[in-house]
Structures are given as structure tokens and as C-alpha cells.
XYZ file of C-alpha atoms in Angstrom:
255
model
C 0.000 0.000 0.000
C 1.268 3.465 -0.887
C 1.462 6.126 1.776
C -1.821 7.988 2.092
C -2.370 11.268 3.964
C -5.737 10.051 5.316
C -6.962 6.718 6.617
C -10.757 6.810 6.894
C -12.468 4.354 9.276
C -16.195 3.623 9.037
C -18.955 1.023 9.017
C -20.186 2.659 5.813
C -23.437 4.367 4.900
C -24.478 6.564 2.000
C -24.009 9.862 3.844
C -20.542 8.772 4.960
C -19.494 7.965 1.387
C -20.612 11.462 0.436
C -18.060 12.814 2.909
C -15.347 10.366 1.832
C -15.736 11.355 -1.817
C -15.613 15.053 -0.936
C -12.375 14.510 0.964
C -10.963 12.526 -1.963
C -11.756 15.422 -4.312
C -9.731 17.731 -2.079
C -6.868 15.513 -0.881
C -6.585 12.674 -3.359
C -6.880 8.915 -2.828
C -7.268 7.578 0.693
C -7.525 4.154 2.274
C -10.957 3.342 3.672
C -10.996 0.849 6.521
C -14.453 -0.709 6.489
C -15.311 -2.444 9.732
C -18.008 -5.025 10.344
C -20.820 -3.472 12.410
C -21.996 -4.991 15.663
C -24.717 -7.547 15.050
C -28.174 -6.241 15.926
C -28.388 -8.795 18.730
C -25.056 -7.766 20.231
C -25.930 -4.094 19.922
C -29.290 -4.560 21.654
C -27.771 -6.663 24.430
C -25.133 -4.029 25.125
C -27.701 -1.257 25.156
C -30.129 -3.192 27.345
C -27.484 -3.541 30.035
C -27.277 0.227 30.194
C -30.839 1.373 29.518
C -33.069 -1.599 30.301
C -35.141 -3.800 28.030
C -38.238 -1.572 27.965
C -36.303 1.348 26.467
C -34.424 -0.923 24.072
C -37.672 -2.532 22.888
C -39.054 0.946 22.215
C -35.906 1.933 20.310
C -36.109 -1.251 18.261
C -39.659 -0.323 17.289
C -38.446 3.027 15.974
C -35.540 1.415 14.108
C -37.935 -0.956 12.355
C -40.298 1.907 11.530
C -37.446 3.963 10.055
C -36.291 1.042 7.934
C -39.794 0.599 6.547
C -40.225 4.346 6.080
C -37.015 4.623 4.050
C -38.613 2.541 1.327
C -41.359 5.124 0.989
C -39.238 8.221 1.690
C -36.332 7.355 -0.572
C -37.316 10.102 -2.999
C -36.562 12.623 -0.261
C -33.052 11.268 0.222
C -32.513 11.066 -3.525
C -33.615 14.691 -3.742
C -30.890 15.771 -1.310
C -28.317 13.715 -3.203
C -29.304 15.252 -6.537
C -29.617 18.805 -5.207
C -26.246 18.720 -3.431
C -24.497 16.622 -6.111
C -23.451 13.992 -3.580
C -21.724 10.741 -4.471
C -23.041 8.190 -2.003
C -21.077 5.065 -2.840
C -17.485 3.936 -3.348
C -15.869 5.134 -6.546
C -14.187 2.773 -8.963
C -10.690 2.048 -7.736
C -11.373 3.094 -4.155
C -9.041 1.180 -1.838
C -11.113 -0.533 0.852
C -9.669 -2.736 3.573
C -12.249 -4.819 5.432
C -11.656 -5.484 9.140
C -13.777 -7.173 11.774
C -13.323 -4.331 14.263
C -11.611 -0.955 14.359
C -10.284 -2.036 17.763
C -8.578 -5.089 16.323
C -4.864 -5.159 15.438
C -5.608 -4.657 11.727
C -6.260 -0.923 12.016
C -3.068 -0.270 13.951
C -1.127 -2.328 11.397
C -2.610 -0.318 8.511
C -1.740 2.974 10.211
C 1.822 1.839 10.824
C 2.247 0.773 7.192
C 0.714 3.878 5.623
C 1.930 6.450 8.163
C -1.009 8.795 7.491
C -1.065 12.348 8.756
C -4.574 11.865 10.148
C -7.038 9.081 10.878
C -10.617 10.170 10.215
C -13.501 8.292 11.842
C -17.192 8.412 10.983
C -19.952 5.983 11.965
C -17.705 3.353 13.481
C -17.449 1.782 16.908
C -15.845 3.607 19.818
C -12.066 3.267 19.739
C -10.510 1.985 22.945
C -7.870 3.929 24.832
C -5.406 1.171 23.893
C -6.101 1.544 20.171
C -5.881 5.329 20.341
C -2.567 5.143 22.175
C -1.164 2.959 19.384
C -1.998 5.507 16.652
C 0.734 8.165 16.475
C -1.126 10.723 14.328
C -4.204 12.816 15.169
C -7.521 10.950 15.195
C -10.612 13.009 14.391
C -14.285 12.139 14.045
C -17.307 13.382 12.126
C -20.483 13.365 14.235
C -24.009 14.084 12.983
C -24.875 16.329 15.899
C -23.729 19.425 17.743
C -21.334 18.328 20.508
C -21.314 18.082 23.401
C -25.044 18.829 23.647
C -26.098 16.074 21.243
C -23.562 13.304 21.671
C -24.482 9.781 20.651
C -27.230 9.017 18.156
C -29.603 11.080 16.041
C -28.209 14.456 17.059
C -30.105 16.318 14.357
C -33.399 14.688 15.227
C -33.023 15.397 18.941
C -32.198 19.065 18.348
C -35.456 19.422 16.418
C -37.465 17.227 18.778
C -36.455 19.329 21.792
C -37.214 22.634 20.063
C -33.525 23.496 19.619
C -33.633 24.058 15.861
C -30.607 26.353 15.950
C -28.448 23.383 16.874
C -29.400 21.202 13.927
C -25.900 20.478 12.753
C -22.707 18.446 12.840
C -19.334 18.420 14.568
C -15.786 17.404 13.749
C -13.836 16.698 16.923
C -10.656 15.151 18.256
C -11.244 11.569 19.379
C -10.785 10.405 22.950
C -12.033 7.245 24.658
C -15.465 8.725 25.457
C -18.659 8.868 23.394
C -18.188 12.020 21.280
C -16.489 13.728 24.219
C -13.317 14.878 22.454
C -12.451 18.536 21.927
C -14.478 20.254 19.204
C -12.662 21.480 16.102
C -15.458 22.694 13.808
C -19.238 22.756 13.736
C -21.718 23.367 10.934
C -25.367 24.286 11.401
C -28.105 24.186 8.803
C -31.808 23.680 8.336
C -33.921 20.672 7.486
C -36.112 21.110 4.447
C -39.782 20.320 4.040
C -40.230 16.577 3.886
C -37.033 15.760 5.788
C -37.406 13.105 8.487
C -35.231 11.076 10.823
C -34.517 8.891 7.791
C -32.972 11.768 5.823
C -31.519 14.117 8.460
C -28.071 12.456 8.351
C -27.826 12.997 4.595
C -28.927 16.618 4.959
C -26.318 17.177 7.683
C -23.565 15.527 5.654
C -24.385 17.764 2.699
C -23.787 21.007 4.609
C -20.904 19.603 6.672
C -18.447 18.643 3.950
C -16.544 21.915 4.301
C -15.821 21.452 8.009
C -14.500 17.956 7.326
C -12.136 19.401 4.722
C -11.051 22.228 7.053
C -10.299 19.811 9.891
C -8.152 17.612 7.632
C -6.337 20.674 6.279
C -5.544 21.684 9.859
C -4.368 18.167 10.735
C -2.085 18.033 7.700
C -0.657 21.441 8.603
C -0.216 20.527 12.270
C -2.515 23.283 13.468
C -5.528 21.559 15.048
C -7.123 24.142 17.326
C -9.967 22.997 19.627
C -12.694 25.459 20.555
C -14.884 25.782 23.631
C -18.551 25.572 22.632
C -19.872 26.442 26.076
C -22.636 23.878 25.610
C -23.910 21.363 28.176
C -23.093 17.703 27.594
C -25.642 14.918 27.103
C -25.629 11.533 25.374
C -28.653 10.537 23.294
C -29.927 7.277 21.858
C -32.566 6.250 19.344
C -35.993 7.582 20.358
C -38.406 4.939 21.551
C -41.391 4.325 19.328
C -43.675 6.124 21.786
C -41.326 9.128 21.963
C -41.063 9.235 18.194
C -44.798 9.057 17.537
C -45.616 11.537 20.304
C -43.067 14.066 19.001
C -44.295 13.615 15.453
C -47.916 14.218 16.403
C -47.257 17.129 18.774
C -44.409 18.924 16.989
C -44.545 17.610 13.438
C -40.971 16.354 13.786
C -40.658 13.004 12.072
């Protein structure tokens, strides 16, 4: 493998490929490390230990509803893709290295071989302190939410659902061993459009957040990463339960 300035680590997803392709346009070819996601069973078991089975069952109901809704709301996502000229899949010739886990030895081996200037994470599992300590270059992360107020999942949805429309946005931050707790580098805020839902918010956020991803990588390559203090409170969020989701949709029109 040739030396690459960026190693990008992800579980995949159309909105993530939109960011990867934007970075490639600016910085040239990169190596994408594609990890195997947690199985749904493992994910639910882990979450149930923390939140309890009632909450997890409610979240599962929402996840199923979203999956079904995507089949009917795909035109909305396709509209964002067309409007913003996003490329939402791997390009021909894209180097992809499949690994079972970003916390396995494979990622560290890849970083040592390629000696990148930055490792960029997006939609992948939490890196352990041990893995982070073994990576000598900066590690940054793209998060679909305004940190630290909307750490975790569905940051855009929760900003809207709680009446905090001004914080519908995304963050690029330095990675530490916590859940989106690293120092903030850049944030981008935007607005959902008519017809956007929890199924399309991530794509909308990715579309207006490409510039901050590019800026953060430019800073990493130049050795000038400069964290900022947002002054925001910190809270971790999860998938809404089905009863939360339906109630918010009916009362606030936020779907």
C-alpha cells in the first residue's frame, strides 16, 4: 500500500461515502478501513445492560419503523443527493480494507504501514484507549450532531425534537475514549427542508458539513488543530423509543 495522507475508518453508509468522496476530491486517494458493524443482537444486548429492556424494545420499534419508512421516503433522500451533487457510494478504484473491528490489530497495522497524517472516523465503533494510544497521528471524528449537547445518536433529530432548531448540525472533533467527548474542532449548522425526516436528516447534515471535514483535515495536515470551547452542556442521546417518536411527530410535526 502506498502512503496515504488520510486513513478513513467507518462502518459505511451513503451519507458517509458522500463525505469520503468530498475529501478525496480535495486531498486525493485515501484508504478506507471498512469495519463489520456490531450484530443487531449484540448491539441490543449491550444497550439493554445500560438502559433496560423496555427502552431498548421501544428503540427497536423506531428502528424498524425507520427502515420501513425509508422505502417510501427514498425520494426525499434522492432529492438531497441530486440537489447537493453527492456521491453516495465507493468510486471505482477506491481502496477498501475490510476489518472485523476498528479495535482489532488490523487498524493499527494499517496505520503503521501507511503512516497517514490523520485518521478520520465516521460511523464506526468507539475506539478503545489502547487503540488510540497505538496511533501516532491525530484521530478526528465526524459526528451528525452538535457536541457536546447532542452526543451519541440522532443528534439532528433530537435538536429538532427538543425545540432546539438552531443546533441542527454536525461536529468534527478530536477523538478520545469517550462517546463524542473529544475537543471540538469545527461545527456546521443548517436547516432541514420540508419533507425531511429522521430517515434523511443524516444525509442533509452531511451535505452542509463537507466543508468542516475538509477544514479539519487541512488543519491536521498542517499541524494546526485548534480545539474550541462551545460552552454547551453535555448529554448523550440514543434512538428515540417508538412512543417518543410518535408523540413528538404528532405534537411537533418532527418526524
